[in-house]
């Protein structure tokens, strides 16, 4: 930042002396610090010993809404929002305005109907377990002043655009991934600072609830004093044994008045960062721009030197850069070439066989490339085994894995009871049950062998699981899988996990390793994501573009045209139609109507189309490996960026007389984030 003149800062930086010194050294200029503790919208702070529903009700009646109630788990948010529905916060006119604002918003996932009921009461819900489009709907209602109460996690403190007058902390302790701790001062002040809307409120309010057992004991004490309860029978409630760390009014006062903790640098070097810098250097050289001697490696070393990391950590990262670079060369992701014939100076080129947007966005990304080389492309399970490797580098979606374990245990208990095993024997067998891990032992074995030669992976671990692979076993739709495992309240967790798998498969797996079966799976996941929430794909593509801009990468100015890659384009068409055929086969006509795309498709229209098929064959179309064969999908070009598509349905007698007739029109957008197939008709010969 040697040319910086203005720097916008947060209100929760704490001690800024280190930042001031660093800026002066980097720019050679005097640094002027503007400090002010006075907020334009003052806050009042209160510690409440009333039950939380009474606190919220009083705040709404005292015209201190919108109220944001902060919990630190998604489950607590959902339960709180459900409990608040017993109180009527909105008038009939206000509820009507909410219904009008929600017109056109789809609530067609398992949790959608429940969320819509909650929103209709003037209560919002906001946490990472919700689909992105549902969170956007909540934010839209809040911006319109239509929600009286919003229950959510601490996402409030990370910049979501929700106008709030009052913030209520349901608790002050939070699990930080290692243990339960009191909320840091910075986090508390960041969240509390969202109270009070400039231009709307004269002041904002922050309320912190006392622990629930303290509130309950105070209530019991009051009853005992009033003679309503025999003091001999009075038993004090104990604090929770798990997930709790005590706080009181003194804790609350410290969080209000103490300065925020000092900022700590988090910079780290990785394969992804180094590869991006190597690409940047290559792009600059092709453009005729000056590149430092050493290219991307030199740029990485300079970046480390300019970082705020301690001296010892910088030394470790400098050594790590060279190790990471050699591993990229060994994996043939990059290669050294002479800068000119006979020269001892070398340049670094990205392997031409890698796709242009190849990236390593995970610490185990390079291991994944090496592990894929160990698979046999001719093996029948090559594509599924690749999916197992892709899943092994993803973070665990814990609610989904717990649901898988619960389902396995349920089936085992039923089988063991039928076999006559006693209770103790059943419990012993259930102790070692874990989630499905196809090829788990082999994955761990090759990882341990790889780690021996790559010391920077010390402390890393693969995480075998089979969420996506299980879905692929039956080609289950998103809603099907959510229903099967009872994941309605954590739909967003599943969606985010599948999105991570898709990104790794599409960007982190070398194109030369992708067989037709792998491309089919890649496009099927994309179609599944687009059907569930296309905003996730759009956001990812925007993020990719923003990251490229930030790193100075040249992705070209031309508009992406998905039809220029015929193999991937046809696979995407087939993937969307397979989701539709799957829905038709299981009789989910409401889902099928959505998958038909634009037009006047309704659940009843789909049912009417399929009735003659059922009358002729006595069942719905078959959906198995035969129904997914590529030759059953005909894609014919009818004009510039226009295609006619015919998907032949599989009947039990294999007459192949029934088809889904559809069209693809890319004239207005050659790279749409959502669906590209629109169904025209479903009919027999």
XYZ file of C-alpha atoms in Angstrom:
685
model
C 0.000 0.000 0.000
C 2.796 2.497 -0.723
C 0.387 4.862 -2.517
C -2.395 4.795 0.070
C -3.931 8.186 0.935
C -7.188 7.213 2.603
C -7.892 4.183 4.735
C -11.357 3.358 5.994
C -11.342 1.538 9.301
C -13.734 -0.260 11.612
C -14.976 1.117 14.910
C -13.745 -1.990 16.740
C -10.011 -1.934 15.976
C -8.801 -1.424 19.525
C -5.213 -0.206 19.899
C -4.140 1.157 16.484
C -0.532 2.138 17.286
C 0.997 -0.828 15.432
C -1.125 -0.028 12.359
C -0.119 3.647 12.490
C 3.583 2.769 12.616
C 3.290 0.282 9.779
C 1.418 2.716 7.518
C 3.987 5.436 8.102
C 6.808 3.048 7.190
C 5.059 1.817 4.034
C 4.010 5.206 2.670
C 6.700 7.514 4.029
C 3.920 9.887 5.060
C 2.595 11.161 8.359
C -0.433 9.226 9.578
C -3.343 11.214 10.977
C -5.543 9.283 13.389
C -9.143 10.336 13.845
C -10.734 8.832 16.932
C -14.157 9.268 18.383
C -16.061 7.232 20.921
C -19.287 9.138 20.451
C -21.748 7.361 18.195
C -24.081 9.360 15.946
C -26.851 7.090 17.262
C -26.227 6.563 21.010
C -26.846 3.155 22.558
C -28.396 2.286 25.882
C -27.335 -1.002 27.494
C -29.464 -3.117 29.826
C -29.036 -6.446 31.621
C -32.315 -8.356 31.778
C -33.381 -10.969 34.322
C -36.811 -11.428 32.748
C -37.582 -14.477 30.556
C -36.561 -13.784 26.976
C -40.099 -13.872 25.566
C -41.126 -11.217 28.077
C -38.080 -9.107 27.188
C -38.874 -9.253 23.465
C -42.586 -8.587 23.988
C -41.847 -5.486 26.089
C -39.354 -4.158 23.542
C -41.896 -4.481 20.732
C -44.634 -2.837 22.828
C -42.222 -0.015 23.761
C -41.692 0.634 20.021
C -38.099 -0.587 20.049
C -38.539 -2.923 17.105
C -37.035 -4.232 14.854
C -35.415 -6.483 17.469
C -32.559 -8.819 16.518
C -32.303 -11.758 18.943
C -28.816 -13.248 18.847
C -28.257 -16.968 19.440
C -25.055 -18.824 18.633
C -26.474 -22.070 17.245
C -28.809 -22.594 14.319
C -30.963 -24.970 16.339
C -31.493 -22.399 19.096
C -32.489 -19.834 16.442
C -35.099 -22.125 14.895
C -36.551 -23.097 18.287
C -36.706 -19.460 19.438
C -38.440 -18.320 16.239
C -40.951 -21.167 16.562
C -41.661 -20.285 20.205
C -42.247 -16.598 19.372
C -45.081 -17.522 16.999
C -47.357 -17.871 20.043
C -47.238 -14.068 20.368
C -49.040 -11.881 17.850
C -46.631 -9.074 16.947
C -48.296 -7.804 13.763
C -51.677 -6.409 12.793
C -53.720 -7.904 9.950
C -52.610 -5.070 7.672
C -48.948 -5.710 8.498
C -49.323 -9.432 7.834
C -50.989 -8.679 4.523
C -48.050 -6.446 3.564
C -45.664 -9.309 4.370
C -47.644 -11.699 2.155
C -47.544 -9.175 -0.660
C -43.788 -8.679 -0.291
C -43.243 -12.454 -0.416
C -45.219 -12.834 -3.624
C -43.031 -14.597 -6.184
C -40.605 -16.004 -3.594
C -40.346 -19.811 -3.795
C -40.578 -21.734 -0.505
C -40.430 -25.153 -2.135
C -37.865 -26.957 0.001
C -38.742 -29.049 3.089
C -38.068 -26.151 5.465
C -39.609 -23.574 3.150
C -43.189 -24.001 4.346
C -42.242 -23.658 8.012
C -40.097 -20.606 7.282
C -42.939 -18.970 5.363
C -45.273 -19.453 8.356
C -42.685 -17.856 10.649
C -42.186 -14.893 8.320
C -45.944 -14.424 7.987
C -46.045 -13.699 11.735
C -43.574 -10.847 11.346
C -40.706 -12.943 12.696
C -37.503 -13.362 10.721
C -34.911 -16.129 10.856
C -31.330 -15.641 9.683
C -28.461 -18.119 9.924
C -26.092 -20.102 7.701
C -28.314 -23.203 7.834
C -30.878 -21.460 5.617
C -30.648 -21.394 1.851
C -29.115 -18.125 0.555
C -32.356 -17.148 -1.195
C -34.253 -17.511 2.077
C -31.754 -15.282 3.875
C -32.101 -12.700 1.110
C -35.898 -12.813 1.509
C -35.534 -12.138 5.255
C -33.192 -9.219 4.592
C -35.621 -7.777 2.032
C -38.511 -7.905 4.520
C -36.350 -6.343 7.232
C -35.238 -3.524 4.932
C -38.893 -2.813 4.245
C -39.600 -2.534 7.970
C -41.998 -5.496 7.858
C -40.388 -7.696 10.517
C -40.776 -6.908 14.211
C -38.363 -9.595 15.439
C -35.462 -11.334 13.705
C -33.840 -14.353 15.325
C -30.389 -15.197 14.056
C -26.819 -16.126 14.736
C -23.988 -13.623 14.966
C -24.073 -13.155 11.181
C -25.474 -9.775 12.209
C -21.962 -8.689 13.130
C -20.397 -9.475 9.738
C -22.081 -6.919 7.568
C -25.501 -8.200 6.537
C -27.734 -5.355 5.470
C -30.529 -5.507 8.059
C -31.773 -2.324 9.803
C -32.067 -2.977 13.539
C -33.147 -0.798 16.435
C -32.537 -3.247 19.300
C -30.103 -6.130 19.710
C -30.862 -8.805 22.315
C -28.118 -11.271 23.300
C -29.728 -14.523 24.436
C -26.374 -15.542 25.947
C -22.802 -14.311 26.174
C -20.934 -17.612 25.735
C -20.152 -19.283 22.439
C -18.434 -22.435 21.212
C -15.424 -21.230 19.209
C -14.619 -24.553 17.554
C -12.441 -25.742 20.425
C -14.291 -24.885 23.633
C -17.060 -22.699 24.993
C -15.829 -19.204 25.831
C -17.234 -15.796 26.701
C -17.784 -13.690 23.589
C -14.709 -11.555 22.708
C -15.088 -7.820 23.302
C -14.646 -7.110 19.573
C -17.443 -9.513 18.591
C -19.782 -8.170 21.273
C -19.229 -4.549 20.291
C -19.453 -5.357 16.574
C -22.862 -7.008 17.003
C -24.122 -4.460 19.537
C -23.049 -1.654 17.204
C -25.658 -2.716 14.646
C -28.422 -1.351 16.894
C -29.791 2.073 15.971
C -30.608 3.121 12.396
C -29.184 6.391 11.187
C -31.993 8.572 9.867
C -34.650 6.519 11.641
C -33.763 6.173 15.335
C -32.754 8.711 17.962
C -31.079 5.911 19.905
C -30.468 2.175 19.780
C -30.799 -0.418 22.517
C -28.728 -3.429 23.548
C -30.139 -5.983 25.975
C -28.242 -8.938 27.423
C -30.183 -11.780 28.989
C -29.023 -13.340 32.232
C -28.449 -17.136 32.068
C -31.713 -19.068 31.854
C -31.199 -20.968 35.116
C -30.521 -17.695 36.952
C -33.766 -16.234 35.593
C -35.688 -19.379 36.525
C -34.239 -19.459 40.065
C -35.202 -15.807 40.576
C -38.758 -16.661 39.486
C -38.903 -19.585 41.931
C -37.552 -17.403 44.720
C -40.251 -14.806 44.082
C -42.926 -17.488 44.214
C -41.513 -18.833 47.445
C -41.509 -15.347 49.000
C -45.108 -14.869 47.977
C -46.044 -18.121 49.707
C -47.055 -19.778 46.464
C -44.449 -22.511 46.872
C -43.311 -24.460 49.923
C -39.706 -23.387 50.633
C -38.783 -26.960 51.663
C -39.643 -28.157 48.154
C -37.778 -25.336 46.433
C -34.976 -26.836 44.294
C -32.636 -24.500 42.486
C -32.051 -25.075 38.791
C -28.458 -25.935 37.948
C -26.440 -24.450 35.075
C -26.115 -26.580 31.918
C -23.346 -29.162 32.141
C -22.405 -28.771 28.470
C -22.144 -25.816 26.101
C -22.102 -23.235 28.856
C -19.682 -20.807 30.518
C -20.978 -18.579 33.267
C -21.582 -14.884 32.753
C -23.222 -12.259 34.929
C -23.839 -8.531 35.001
C -20.156 -7.818 35.709
C -19.213 -9.796 32.569
C -21.736 -7.707 30.656
C -20.258 -4.423 31.934
C -16.733 -5.502 30.974
C -17.827 -6.279 27.417
C -19.466 -2.859 27.170
C -16.564 -0.791 28.506
C -13.348 -2.693 27.725
C -11.424 -1.853 24.519
C -11.463 -4.498 21.771
C -8.674 -7.082 21.688
C -5.629 -6.307 19.532
C -5.805 -7.491 15.937
C -3.662 -10.503 15.056
C -2.312 -11.166 11.536
C -3.762 -14.288 9.873
C -1.752 -14.339 6.652
C -0.749 -17.827 5.495
C 0.939 -19.171 2.379
C -0.708 -22.029 0.485
C -0.620 -23.812 -2.853
C -3.623 -21.743 -3.953
C -1.987 -18.388 -3.188
C 1.301 -19.409 -4.824
C -0.425 -20.776 -7.935
C -2.417 -17.537 -8.290
C 0.784 -15.485 -8.118
C 2.488 -17.748 -10.675
C -0.490 -17.240 -12.991
C -0.337 -13.487 -12.409
C 3.351 -13.366 -13.318
C 2.739 -15.413 -16.469
C -0.135 -13.117 -17.535
C 2.015 -10.007 -16.989
C 4.890 -11.455 -18.983
C 2.573 -12.314 -21.900
C 1.210 -8.763 -21.792
C 4.766 -7.376 -22.052
C 4.732 -5.955 -18.513
C 7.726 -5.994 -16.199
C 7.962 -9.038 -13.925
C 10.529 -9.328 -11.113
C 13.322 -11.886 -11.478
C 11.956 -15.075 -9.983
C 8.435 -14.344 -11.232
C 5.588 -15.574 -9.062
C 7.926 -17.082 -6.467
C 9.627 -13.695 -6.005
C 6.191 -12.061 -5.726
C 5.231 -14.568 -3.032
C 8.413 -13.837 -1.054
C 7.780 -10.093 -1.359
C 4.215 -10.594 -0.165
C 5.476 -12.451 2.898
C 7.983 -9.700 3.638
C 5.266 -7.038 3.475
C 2.901 -9.039 5.687
C 2.360 -8.310 9.387
C 3.470 -11.786 10.445
C 6.154 -12.058 13.177
C 9.754 -12.425 11.981
C 9.990 -16.127 12.866
C 6.785 -16.911 11.024
C 8.070 -15.035 7.962
C 11.168 -17.227 7.929
C 9.014 -20.348 8.086
C 6.778 -19.107 5.262
C 9.760 -18.246 3.045
C 11.007 -21.808 3.383
C 7.482 -23.060 2.791
C 7.221 -21.163 -0.520
C 10.138 -23.089 -1.984
C 8.716 -26.393 -0.740
C 5.272 -25.610 -2.155
C 6.762 -24.575 -5.474
C 8.764 -27.800 -5.809
C 5.622 -29.787 -5.025
C 3.750 -27.976 -7.807
C 6.569 -28.881 -10.186
C 6.575 -32.512 -9.003
C 2.810 -32.712 -9.495
C 3.287 -31.250 -13.018
C 0.934 -28.392 -12.256
C 3.718 -26.011 -13.279
C 6.980 -26.596 -15.145
C 10.291 -24.827 -15.568
C 11.366 -23.785 -19.067
C 14.441 -21.815 -20.244
C 13.638 -18.140 -20.781
C 15.547 -18.400 -24.059
C 17.564 -21.066 -25.805
C 20.821 -21.796 -24.023
C 19.934 -19.593 -21.057
C 20.384 -20.857 -17.508
C 17.531 -18.594 -16.381
C 14.197 -20.347 -16.266
C 10.623 -19.245 -16.528
C 7.618 -20.976 -14.977
C 4.627 -22.032 -17.061
C 1.294 -23.438 -15.938
C 0.727 -26.864 -17.477
C -1.178 -26.406 -20.762
C -3.382 -29.445 -20.071
C -4.920 -27.792 -17.023
C -8.124 -25.814 -17.514
C -7.687 -22.024 -17.567
C -9.524 -21.581 -14.271
C -7.777 -24.453 -12.446
C -7.346 -23.558 -8.800
C -6.253 -25.112 -5.524
C -8.504 -23.526 -2.925
C -7.939 -26.106 -0.184
C -4.845 -27.135 1.771
C -5.214 -30.701 0.493
C -5.780 -29.623 -3.109
C -2.406 -30.826 -4.375
C -2.794 -34.158 -2.597
C -6.127 -34.515 -4.396
C -4.404 -34.098 -7.778
C -1.816 -36.711 -6.820
C -4.440 -39.111 -5.428
C -6.502 -38.948 -8.627
C -3.429 -40.151 -10.522
C -3.590 -43.320 -8.412
C -7.072 -44.165 -9.735
C -7.628 -46.357 -12.782
C -9.675 -44.433 -15.393
C -10.783 -47.748 -16.895
C -12.307 -48.996 -13.650
C -16.105 -49.040 -13.502
C -16.107 -47.011 -10.257
C -13.529 -44.438 -11.384
C -15.965 -41.509 -11.305
C -17.455 -42.484 -7.923
C -14.007 -43.071 -6.435
C -12.996 -39.609 -7.624
C -16.046 -38.242 -5.814
C -14.866 -40.014 -2.645
C -11.517 -38.223 -2.973
C -13.254 -34.885 -3.578
C -15.429 -35.411 -0.495
C -12.375 -36.354 1.583
C -10.913 -32.837 1.237
C -14.142 -31.065 2.238
C -14.921 -29.940 5.765
C -17.345 -32.206 7.577
C -21.033 -31.165 7.306
C -21.600 -32.378 10.864
C -25.431 -32.209 10.996
C -25.613 -34.311 7.817
C -23.103 -36.869 9.088
C -24.908 -37.161 12.422
C -28.137 -37.818 10.530
C -26.441 -40.561 8.489
C -25.126 -42.212 11.668
C -28.559 -42.001 13.288
C -30.193 -43.635 10.258
C -27.619 -46.463 10.200
C -28.105 -47.099 13.910
C -31.869 -47.142 13.465
C -31.635 -49.831 10.773
C -29.143 -51.843 12.828
C -31.330 -51.754 15.936
C -34.320 -53.010 13.946
C -32.231 -55.841 12.457
C -30.710 -56.809 15.821
C -34.096 -56.828 17.544
C -35.436 -59.077 14.805
C -32.427 -61.357 15.352
C -33.152 -61.540 19.106
C -30.025 -59.748 20.425
C -30.343 -58.405 23.966
C -29.955 -54.718 24.852
C -26.318 -54.867 26.021
C -25.227 -56.676 22.852
C -27.039 -54.122 20.708
C -25.429 -51.180 22.485
C -21.974 -52.725 22.129
C -22.374 -53.105 18.371
C -23.639 -49.514 18.032
C -20.582 -47.989 19.740
C -18.378 -48.215 16.659
C -20.935 -47.032 14.096
C -19.807 -44.099 11.965
C -20.976 -42.462 8.751
C -20.351 -44.184 5.390
C -16.725 -43.935 4.217
C -16.277 -45.768 0.878
C -12.571 -46.474 0.270
C -11.848 -44.740 3.575
C -8.922 -47.013 4.531
C -7.332 -46.658 1.073
C -7.734 -42.854 1.161
C -6.048 -42.637 4.575
C -3.266 -44.966 3.459
C -2.326 -42.979 0.344
C -2.576 -39.738 2.314
C -0.153 -40.963 4.977
C 2.294 -42.058 2.262
C 1.975 -38.651 0.552
C 2.416 -36.741 3.808
C 5.738 -38.458 4.499
C 7.236 -36.615 1.535
C 5.366 -33.361 2.116
C 6.090 -32.161 5.668
C 3.957 -29.001 5.421
C 0.898 -31.274 5.610
C 1.761 -32.215 9.189
C -1.383 -31.606 11.200
C -3.648 -31.923 8.163
C -5.944 -34.911 7.738
C -8.260 -36.310 5.101
C -11.918 -36.641 6.059
C -13.565 -39.560 4.186
C -17.351 -39.453 3.926
C -20.092 -40.207 1.429
C -22.794 -37.557 1.298
C -22.610 -36.759 -2.405
C -21.731 -40.344 -3.288
C -24.815 -41.580 -1.443
C -26.986 -39.117 -3.371
C -25.438 -40.344 -6.612
C -26.222 -43.970 -5.729
C -29.920 -43.231 -6.315
C -29.535 -39.828 -8.015
C -31.641 -38.383 -5.203
C -32.821 -34.799 -5.513
C -32.001 -32.201 -2.871
C -35.458 -32.254 -1.292
C -35.523 -36.053 -1.306
C -32.267 -36.252 0.609
C -33.374 -33.579 3.083
C -36.639 -35.455 3.716
C -34.890 -38.806 4.084
C -32.506 -37.594 6.784
C -34.633 -34.922 8.462
C -32.320 -32.070 7.503
C -34.986 -29.403 6.985
C -33.541 -26.966 9.527
C -30.005 -27.272 8.119
C -30.733 -27.239 4.393
C -28.110 -24.557 3.930
C -25.415 -26.786 5.446
C -26.125 -29.504 2.874
C -26.307 -26.991 0.030
C -23.015 -25.380 1.045
C -21.337 -28.777 1.247
C -22.563 -29.819 -2.205
C -21.427 -26.441 -3.533
C -17.954 -27.054 -2.129
C -17.826 -30.473 -3.799
C -18.889 -28.938 -7.121
C -16.265 -26.179 -6.930
C -13.509 -28.667 -6.155
C -14.635 -31.039 -8.900
C -14.977 -28.307 -11.533
C -11.944 -26.147 -10.644
C -9.617 -28.346 -8.578
C -9.572 -31.535 -10.659
C -7.400 -31.417 -13.804
C -9.487 -31.512 -16.968
C -7.447 -34.399 -18.391
C -8.620 -36.589 -15.478
C -12.307 -36.029 -16.231
C -14.004 -38.850 -18.108
C -17.479 -38.504 -19.567
C -18.893 -40.031 -16.361
C -17.113 -37.403 -14.252
C -18.425 -34.593 -16.474
C -21.950 -36.038 -16.100
C -21.633 -35.935 -12.300
C -20.140 -32.428 -12.338
C -23.045 -31.110 -14.393
C -25.608 -33.040 -12.349
C -24.367 -31.338 -9.167
C -24.525 -27.982 -10.917
C -28.095 -28.647 -12.058
C -29.018 -29.677 -8.510
C -27.551 -26.459 -7.102
C -29.235 -24.329 -9.777
C -32.590 -25.958 -9.028
C -32.225 -25.434 -5.276
C -30.723 -21.947 -5.211
C -29.100 -20.504 -8.335
C -27.927 -17.448 -6.366
C -25.206 -19.656 -4.889
C -23.731 -20.355 -8.336
C -24.026 -16.708 -9.360
C -22.279 -15.612 -6.153
C -19.477 -18.134 -6.689
C -18.880 -16.992 -10.269
C -18.837 -13.361 -9.113
C -16.390 -14.282 -6.358
C -14.122 -15.968 -8.900
C -14.161 -12.799 -11.009
C -13.510 -10.547 -8.004
C -10.619 -12.723 -6.828
C -9.094 -12.619 -10.292
C -9.366 -8.818 -10.328
C -7.772 -8.582 -6.899
C -4.830 -10.713 -8.022
C -4.515 -8.929 -11.345
C -5.333 -12.049 -13.365
C -6.550 -11.656 -16.927
C -9.619 -13.805 -17.492
C -10.356 -12.147 -20.797
C -13.073 -9.770 -21.846
C -15.146 -12.145 -23.951
C -18.538 -13.375 -22.848
C -18.509 -17.030 -21.785
C -20.519 -19.243 -24.151
C -21.283 -22.620 -22.583
C -22.206 -24.119 -25.958
C -18.598 -23.779 -27.138
C -17.788 -26.847 -25.031
C -20.198 -29.390 -26.604
C -19.374 -32.216 -24.188
C -20.055 -30.149 -21.078
C -23.031 -28.348 -22.659
C -24.828 -31.585 -23.553
C -23.996 -33.048 -20.161
C -25.628 -30.014 -18.517
C -28.757 -30.461 -20.654
C -28.922 -34.159 -19.734
C -28.364 -33.398 -16.049
C -31.315 -31.004 -15.903
C -33.563 -33.464 -17.701
C -32.474 -36.308 -15.416
C -33.623 -34.327 -12.392
C -36.985 -33.962 -14.134
C -37.252 -37.637 -15.104
C -36.363 -38.607 -11.537
C -39.195 -36.438 -10.199
C -41.625 -37.910 -12.756
C -40.595 -41.446 -11.846
C -41.362 -41.043 -8.120
C -44.578 -39.077 -8.721
C -43.298 -35.776 -7.325
C -45.331 -33.677 -9.754
C -44.884 -30.446 -7.782
C -41.108 -30.783 -8.131
C -41.462 -31.776 -11.778
C -43.506 -28.631 -12.489
C -40.675 -26.475 -11.127
C -38.105 -28.415 -13.137
C -40.069 -27.888 -16.339
C -38.874 -24.290 -16.306
C -40.687 -21.374 -17.921
C -44.273 -21.639 -19.086
C -47.563 -22.449 -17.421
C -46.408 -25.692 -15.841
C -48.288 -26.651 -12.686
C -48.499 -29.786 -10.593
C -51.903 -30.568 -12.140
C -50.648 -30.119 -15.688
C -47.784 -32.551 -15.070
C -50.232 -35.045 -13.556
C -52.522 -34.695 -16.570
C -49.608 -35.306 -18.949
C -48.525 -38.433 -17.093
C -51.981 -39.947 -16.630
C -52.090 -41.620 -20.102
C -48.620 -43.082 -19.448
C -49.821 -44.604 -16.159
C -52.974 -45.946 -17.806
C -50.899 -47.610 -20.528
C -48.116 -49.072 -18.364
C -49.607 -49.120 -14.861
C -46.707 -47.100 -13.419
C -44.543 -44.027 -13.843
C -41.419 -43.942 -16.075
C -38.431 -45.999 -14.914
C -35.371 -44.116 -13.699
C -32.278 -46.299 -13.545
C -28.921 -46.544 -15.305
C -30.694 -47.282 -18.609
C -32.795 -44.117 -18.340
C -29.617 -42.058 -17.865
C -27.805 -43.290 -20.985
C -26.670 -40.453 -23.222
C -28.412 -41.761 -26.348
C -31.812 -41.187 -24.698
C -31.245 -37.410 -24.900
C -31.301 -35.875 -28.395
C -29.985 -32.311 -28.734
C -30.567 -30.667 -32.138
C -29.515 -27.135 -33.070
C -32.374 -25.147 -34.594
C -30.747 -21.719 -34.897
C -28.089 -19.430 -33.418
C -27.915 -20.381 -29.720
C -31.162 -22.342 -29.954
C -31.682 -26.098 -29.594
C -34.539 -28.601 -29.582
C -34.185 -31.362 -26.994
C -35.978 -34.715 -26.809
C -35.611 -36.888 -23.694
C -36.987 -40.388 -24.272
C -38.741 -41.829 -21.215
C -38.120 -45.458 -20.269
C -41.259 -47.582 -19.943
C -41.329 -51.162 -18.545
C -41.741 -52.652 -22.038
C -39.059 -50.379 -23.551
C -41.352 -49.144 -26.313
C -39.633 -45.744 -26.071
C -42.746 -43.962 -27.343
C -42.955 -41.290 -24.643
C -40.731 -38.214 -24.545
C -40.121 -34.905 -22.845
C -39.931 -32.211 -25.534
C -37.870 -29.166 -24.511
C -35.914 -26.222 -25.832
C -32.745 -24.359 -24.939
C -32.460 -20.667 -25.819
C -29.177 -18.896 -25.026
C -29.702 -15.851 -27.240
C -30.077 -13.455 -24.328
C -27.491 -15.079 -22.028
C -24.857 -17.583 -23.142
C -23.835 -18.425 -19.567
C -26.920 -18.381 -17.323
C -26.369 -19.362 -13.671
C -29.750 -21.116 -13.442
C -31.553 -23.661 -15.579
C -31.174 -23.644 -19.352
C -33.821 -26.237 -20.325
C -37.490 -25.261 -20.696
C -39.989 -28.064 -21.249
C -42.531 -27.639 -24.027
C -44.497 -30.866 -23.641
C -44.563 -34.378 -22.209
C -46.334 -36.769 -24.577
C -46.481 -40.152 -26.243
C -45.927 -40.963 -29.886
